[in-house]
CSV table of C-alpha atoms in Angstrom, one decimal:
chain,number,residue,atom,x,y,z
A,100,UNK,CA,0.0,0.0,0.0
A,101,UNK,CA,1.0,3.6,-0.8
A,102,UNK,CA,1.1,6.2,1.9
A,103,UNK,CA,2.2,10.2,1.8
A,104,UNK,CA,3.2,12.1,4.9
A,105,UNK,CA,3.5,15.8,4.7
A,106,UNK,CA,5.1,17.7,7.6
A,107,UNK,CA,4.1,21.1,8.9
A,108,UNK,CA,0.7,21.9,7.9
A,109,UNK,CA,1.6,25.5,7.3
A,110,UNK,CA,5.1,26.4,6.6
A,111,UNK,CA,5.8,30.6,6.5
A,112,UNK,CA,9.1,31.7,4.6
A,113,UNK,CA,10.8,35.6,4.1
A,114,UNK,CA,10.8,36.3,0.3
A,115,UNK,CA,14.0,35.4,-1.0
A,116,UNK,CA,14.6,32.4,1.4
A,117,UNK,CA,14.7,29.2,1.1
A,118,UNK,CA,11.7,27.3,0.7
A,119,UNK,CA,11.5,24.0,1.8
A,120,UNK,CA,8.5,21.0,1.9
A,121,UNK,CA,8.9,18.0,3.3
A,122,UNK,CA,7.1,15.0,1.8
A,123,UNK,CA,8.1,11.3,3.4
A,124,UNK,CA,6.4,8.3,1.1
A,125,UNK,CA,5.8,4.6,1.7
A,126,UNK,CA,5.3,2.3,-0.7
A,127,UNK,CA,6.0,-1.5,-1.2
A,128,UNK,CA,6.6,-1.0,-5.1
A,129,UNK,CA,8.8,1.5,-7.1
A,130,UNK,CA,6.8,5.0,-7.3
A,131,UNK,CA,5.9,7.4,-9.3
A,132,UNK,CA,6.3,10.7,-7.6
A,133,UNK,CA,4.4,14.3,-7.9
A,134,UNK,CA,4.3,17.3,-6.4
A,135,UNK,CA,0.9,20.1,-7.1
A,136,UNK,CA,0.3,23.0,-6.1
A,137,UNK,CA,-3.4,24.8,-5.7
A,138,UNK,CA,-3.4,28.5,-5.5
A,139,UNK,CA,-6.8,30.0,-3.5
A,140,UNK,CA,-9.9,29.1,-5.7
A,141,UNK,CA,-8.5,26.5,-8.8
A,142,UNK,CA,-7.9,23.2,-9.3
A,143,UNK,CA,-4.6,21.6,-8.8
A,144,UNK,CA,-1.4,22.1,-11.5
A,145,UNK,CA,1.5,19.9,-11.8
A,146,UNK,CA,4.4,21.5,-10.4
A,147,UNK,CA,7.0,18.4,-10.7
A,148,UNK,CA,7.0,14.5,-11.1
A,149,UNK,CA,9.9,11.3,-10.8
A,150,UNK,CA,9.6,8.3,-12.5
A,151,UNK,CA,12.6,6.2,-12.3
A,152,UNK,CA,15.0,8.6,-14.5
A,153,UNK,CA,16.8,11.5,-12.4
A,154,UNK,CA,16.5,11.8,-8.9
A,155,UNK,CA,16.9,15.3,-8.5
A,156,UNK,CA,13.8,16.4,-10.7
A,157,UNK,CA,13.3,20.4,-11.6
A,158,UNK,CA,9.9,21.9,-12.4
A,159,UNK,CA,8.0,24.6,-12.9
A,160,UNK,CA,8.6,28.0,-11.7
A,161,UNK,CA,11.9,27.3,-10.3
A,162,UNK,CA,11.0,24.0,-7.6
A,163,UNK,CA,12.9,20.8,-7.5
A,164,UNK,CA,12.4,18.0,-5.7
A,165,UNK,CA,15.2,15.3,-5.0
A,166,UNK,CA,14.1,11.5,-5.0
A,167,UNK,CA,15.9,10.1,-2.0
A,168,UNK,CA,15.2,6.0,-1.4
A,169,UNK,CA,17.4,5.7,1.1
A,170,UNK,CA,15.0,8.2,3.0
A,171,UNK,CA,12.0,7.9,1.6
A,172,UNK,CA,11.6,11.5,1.3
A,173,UNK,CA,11.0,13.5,-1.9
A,174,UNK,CA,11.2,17.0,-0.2
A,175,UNK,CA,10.2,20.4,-2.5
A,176,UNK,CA,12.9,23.2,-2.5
A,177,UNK,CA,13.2,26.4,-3.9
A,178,UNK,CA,15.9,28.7,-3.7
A,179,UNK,CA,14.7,32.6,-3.4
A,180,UNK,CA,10.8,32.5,-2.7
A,181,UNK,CA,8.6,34.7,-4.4
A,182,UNK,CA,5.1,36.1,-3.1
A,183,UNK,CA,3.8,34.5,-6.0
A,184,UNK,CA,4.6,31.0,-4.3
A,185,UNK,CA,2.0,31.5,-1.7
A,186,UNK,CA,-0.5,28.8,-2.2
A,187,UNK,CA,-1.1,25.0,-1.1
A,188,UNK,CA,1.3,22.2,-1.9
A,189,UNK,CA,0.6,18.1,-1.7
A,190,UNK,CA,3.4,15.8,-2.2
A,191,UNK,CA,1.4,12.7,-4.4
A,192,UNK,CA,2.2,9.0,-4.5
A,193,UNK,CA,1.4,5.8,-6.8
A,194,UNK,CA,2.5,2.8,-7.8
A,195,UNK,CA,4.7,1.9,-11.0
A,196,UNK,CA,2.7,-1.3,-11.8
A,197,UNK,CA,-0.5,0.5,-11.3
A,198,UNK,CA,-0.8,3.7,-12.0
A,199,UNK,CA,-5.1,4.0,-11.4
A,200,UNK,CA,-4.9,5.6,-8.0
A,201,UNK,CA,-2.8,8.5,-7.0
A,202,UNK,CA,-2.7,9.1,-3.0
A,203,UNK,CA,-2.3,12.7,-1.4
A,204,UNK,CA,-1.0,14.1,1.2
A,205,UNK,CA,-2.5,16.2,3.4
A,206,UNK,CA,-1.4,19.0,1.8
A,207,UNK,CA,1.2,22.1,3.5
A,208,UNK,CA,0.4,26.0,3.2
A,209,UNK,CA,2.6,27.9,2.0
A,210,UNK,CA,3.1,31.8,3.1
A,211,UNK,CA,5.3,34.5,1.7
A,212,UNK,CA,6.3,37.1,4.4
A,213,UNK,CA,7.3,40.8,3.1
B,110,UNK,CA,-8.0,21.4,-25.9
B,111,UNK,CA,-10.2,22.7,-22.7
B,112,UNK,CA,-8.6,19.5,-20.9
B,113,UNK,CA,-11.1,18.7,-17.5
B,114,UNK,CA,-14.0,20.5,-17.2
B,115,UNK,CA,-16.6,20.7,-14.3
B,116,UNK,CA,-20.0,21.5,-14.0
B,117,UNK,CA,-21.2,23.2,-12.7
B,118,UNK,CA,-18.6,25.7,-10.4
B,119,UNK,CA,-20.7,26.3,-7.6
B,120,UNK,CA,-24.0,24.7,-5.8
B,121,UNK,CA,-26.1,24.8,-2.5
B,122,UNK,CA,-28.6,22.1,-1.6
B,123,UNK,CA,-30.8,21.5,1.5
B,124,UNK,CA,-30.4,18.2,3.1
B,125,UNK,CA,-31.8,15.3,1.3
B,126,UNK,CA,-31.9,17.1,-2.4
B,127,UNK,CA,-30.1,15.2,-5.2
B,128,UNK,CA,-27.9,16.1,-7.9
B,129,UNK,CA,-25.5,15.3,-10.4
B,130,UNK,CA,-22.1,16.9,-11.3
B,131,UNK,CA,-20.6,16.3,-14.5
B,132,UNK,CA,-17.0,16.1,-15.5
B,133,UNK,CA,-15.8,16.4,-19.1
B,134,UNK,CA,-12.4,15.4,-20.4
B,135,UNK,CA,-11.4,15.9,-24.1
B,136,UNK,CA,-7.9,13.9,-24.1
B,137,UNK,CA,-9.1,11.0,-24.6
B,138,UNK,CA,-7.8,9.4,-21.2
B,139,UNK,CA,-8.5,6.0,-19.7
B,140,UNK,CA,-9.1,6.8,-16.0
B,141,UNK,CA,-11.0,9.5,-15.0
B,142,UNK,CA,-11.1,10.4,-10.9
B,143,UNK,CA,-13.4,11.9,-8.3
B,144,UNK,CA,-11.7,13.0,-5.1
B,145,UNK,CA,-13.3,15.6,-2.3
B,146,UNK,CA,-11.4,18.2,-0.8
B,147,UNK,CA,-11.6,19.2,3.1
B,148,UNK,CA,-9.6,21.3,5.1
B,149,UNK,CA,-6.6,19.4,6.7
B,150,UNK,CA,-7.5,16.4,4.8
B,151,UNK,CA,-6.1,16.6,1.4
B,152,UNK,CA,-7.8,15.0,-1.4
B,153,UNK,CA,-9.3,12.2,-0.9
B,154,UNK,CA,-11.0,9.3,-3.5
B,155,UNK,CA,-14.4,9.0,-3.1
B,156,UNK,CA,-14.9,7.0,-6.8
B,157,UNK,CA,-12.9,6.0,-10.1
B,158,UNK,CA,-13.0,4.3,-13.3
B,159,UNK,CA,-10.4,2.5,-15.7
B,160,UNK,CA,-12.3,2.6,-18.8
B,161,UNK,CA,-15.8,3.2,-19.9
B,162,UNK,CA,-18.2,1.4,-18.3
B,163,UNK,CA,-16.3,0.8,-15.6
B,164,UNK,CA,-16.2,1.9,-11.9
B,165,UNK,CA,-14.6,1.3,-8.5
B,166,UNK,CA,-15.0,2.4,-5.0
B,167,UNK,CA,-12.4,4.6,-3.7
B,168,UNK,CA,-11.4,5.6,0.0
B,169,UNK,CA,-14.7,7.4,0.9
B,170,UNK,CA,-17.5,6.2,-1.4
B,171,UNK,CA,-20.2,6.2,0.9
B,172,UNK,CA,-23.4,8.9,0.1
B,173,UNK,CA,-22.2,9.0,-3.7
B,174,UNK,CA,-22.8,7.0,-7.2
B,175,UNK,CA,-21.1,7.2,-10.3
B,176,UNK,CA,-21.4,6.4,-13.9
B,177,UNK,CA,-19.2,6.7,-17.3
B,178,UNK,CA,-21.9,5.4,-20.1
B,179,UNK,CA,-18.8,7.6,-22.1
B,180,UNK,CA,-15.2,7.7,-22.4
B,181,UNK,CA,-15.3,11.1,-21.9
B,182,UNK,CA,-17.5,11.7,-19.1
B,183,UNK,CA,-18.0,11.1,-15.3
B,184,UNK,CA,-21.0,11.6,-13.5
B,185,UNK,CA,-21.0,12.0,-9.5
B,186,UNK,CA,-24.3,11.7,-8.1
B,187,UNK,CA,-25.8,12.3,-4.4
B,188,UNK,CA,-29.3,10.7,-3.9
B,189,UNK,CA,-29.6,12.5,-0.6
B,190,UNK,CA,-27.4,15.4,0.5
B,191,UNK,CA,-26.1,15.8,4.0
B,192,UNK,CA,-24.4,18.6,5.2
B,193,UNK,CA,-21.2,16.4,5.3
B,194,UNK,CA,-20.9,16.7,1.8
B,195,UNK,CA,-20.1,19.8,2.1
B,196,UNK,CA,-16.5,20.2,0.5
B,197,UNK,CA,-15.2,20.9,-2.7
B,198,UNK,CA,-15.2,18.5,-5.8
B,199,UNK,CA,-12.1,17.9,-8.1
B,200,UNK,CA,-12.3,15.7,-11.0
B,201,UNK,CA,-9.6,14.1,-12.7
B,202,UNK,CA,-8.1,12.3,-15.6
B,203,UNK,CA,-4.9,10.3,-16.6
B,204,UNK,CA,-3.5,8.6,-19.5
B,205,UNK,CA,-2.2,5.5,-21.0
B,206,UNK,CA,1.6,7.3,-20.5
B,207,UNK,CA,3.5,5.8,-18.3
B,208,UNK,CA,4.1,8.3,-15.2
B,209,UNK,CA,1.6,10.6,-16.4
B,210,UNK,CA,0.5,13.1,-14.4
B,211,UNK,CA,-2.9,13.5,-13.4
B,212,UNK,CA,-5.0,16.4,-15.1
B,213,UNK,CA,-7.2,18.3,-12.6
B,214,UNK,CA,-10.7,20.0,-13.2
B,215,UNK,CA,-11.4,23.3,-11.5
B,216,UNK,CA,-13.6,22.3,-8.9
B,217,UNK,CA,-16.9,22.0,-7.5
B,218,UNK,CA,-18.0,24.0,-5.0
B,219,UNK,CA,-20.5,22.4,-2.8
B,220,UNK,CA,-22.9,23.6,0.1
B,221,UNK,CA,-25.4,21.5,1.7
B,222,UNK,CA,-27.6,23.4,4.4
């Protein structure tokens, strides 16, 4: 079975620090791994996904995520936050052999400070 | 390519009302989803399908029906609202691709008094 933990419900960050989400995993098969993000009223956009190829994976709007087995983390970073990051993240698991379910994680809010 | 649609965007019903909401997808994916979103809880399945025709009960399925008579389309119905429906409704679809990602709708906004 596939599990996703997200710790720190609410994360707040300066702009221009470092922004960090942590996203821990369990799964008794390889996984695929995603990270969305929801900003306040829409649906939810694909920031950043690993499947199998490199484990440090770079998406959208300047995130990256680093697959880390040993751990069983695939944490969210970006370098220099922007107020434009401010919205809700989930971390997102499934299996390689059967990709027709995708389980969340509770998901962590993200605030930009002035 | 409008990708997942949802209709309709918003809706209040009184306790016991039915209704349907639709979701659309026009990329010709397999799977289609319908998960409910509540504060502190993340998404959570309520009920998929693998093909048309086909359905399966997900996490939380209890209070809801579904049907896909078309590829393209995935109806979520409630026979009788309570007010613990209330929550927001995303739909979504995903491909025959290998680690592709899930396509999200925009939501469904849902209030039953």
């Amino acid at each position: 079975a596939q599990s996703v933990t997200q710790l720190g419900s609410h994360v707040s960050v300066s702009e221009g620090a470092l922004v960090l989400l942590r996203c821990n995993y369990s799964s008794s098969v390889p996984p695929y791994l995603f990270w969305y993000v929801q900003y306040p009223n829409q649906g939810l956009q694909l920031l950043l996904k690993y499947t199998s190829a490199a484990t440090l994976v770079k998406g959208i709007n300047g995130f990256e995520a680093e697959f880390k087995k040993s751990e069983t983390s695939f944490h969210l970073t970006k370098p220099s936050a922007h107020m434009s990051d401010a919205a809700e993240y989930f971390c997102a698991v499934t299996p390689y052999s059967s990709a027709s379910k995708i389980i969340f994680g509770s998901g962590t809010r993200l605030s930009i400070r002035p | 390519n409008a990708g997942v649609t949802q209709t309709p965007k918003f809706r209040v019903l009184k306790t016991g009302q039915s209704m349907t909401l639709l979701c659309a997808q026009d990329m010709n994916h397999e799977y289609m989803y319908w998960y409910r979103q509540d504060p502190g809880m993340g998404l959570r399945l309520i009920h998929y399908s693998v093909g048309e025709g086909t359905t399966a009960k997900g996490e939380v399925p209890d209070g809801y029906n579904v049907s896909r008579l078309k590829k393209q389309n995935f109806l979520l119905g409630l026979e009788s609202a309570a007010p613990s429906q209330t929550s927001v409704y995303f739909c979504a679809s995903w491909g025959p691709t290998s680690g592709g990602p899930w396509y999200f709708g925009p939501g469904t906004r849902l209030t039953v008094l």
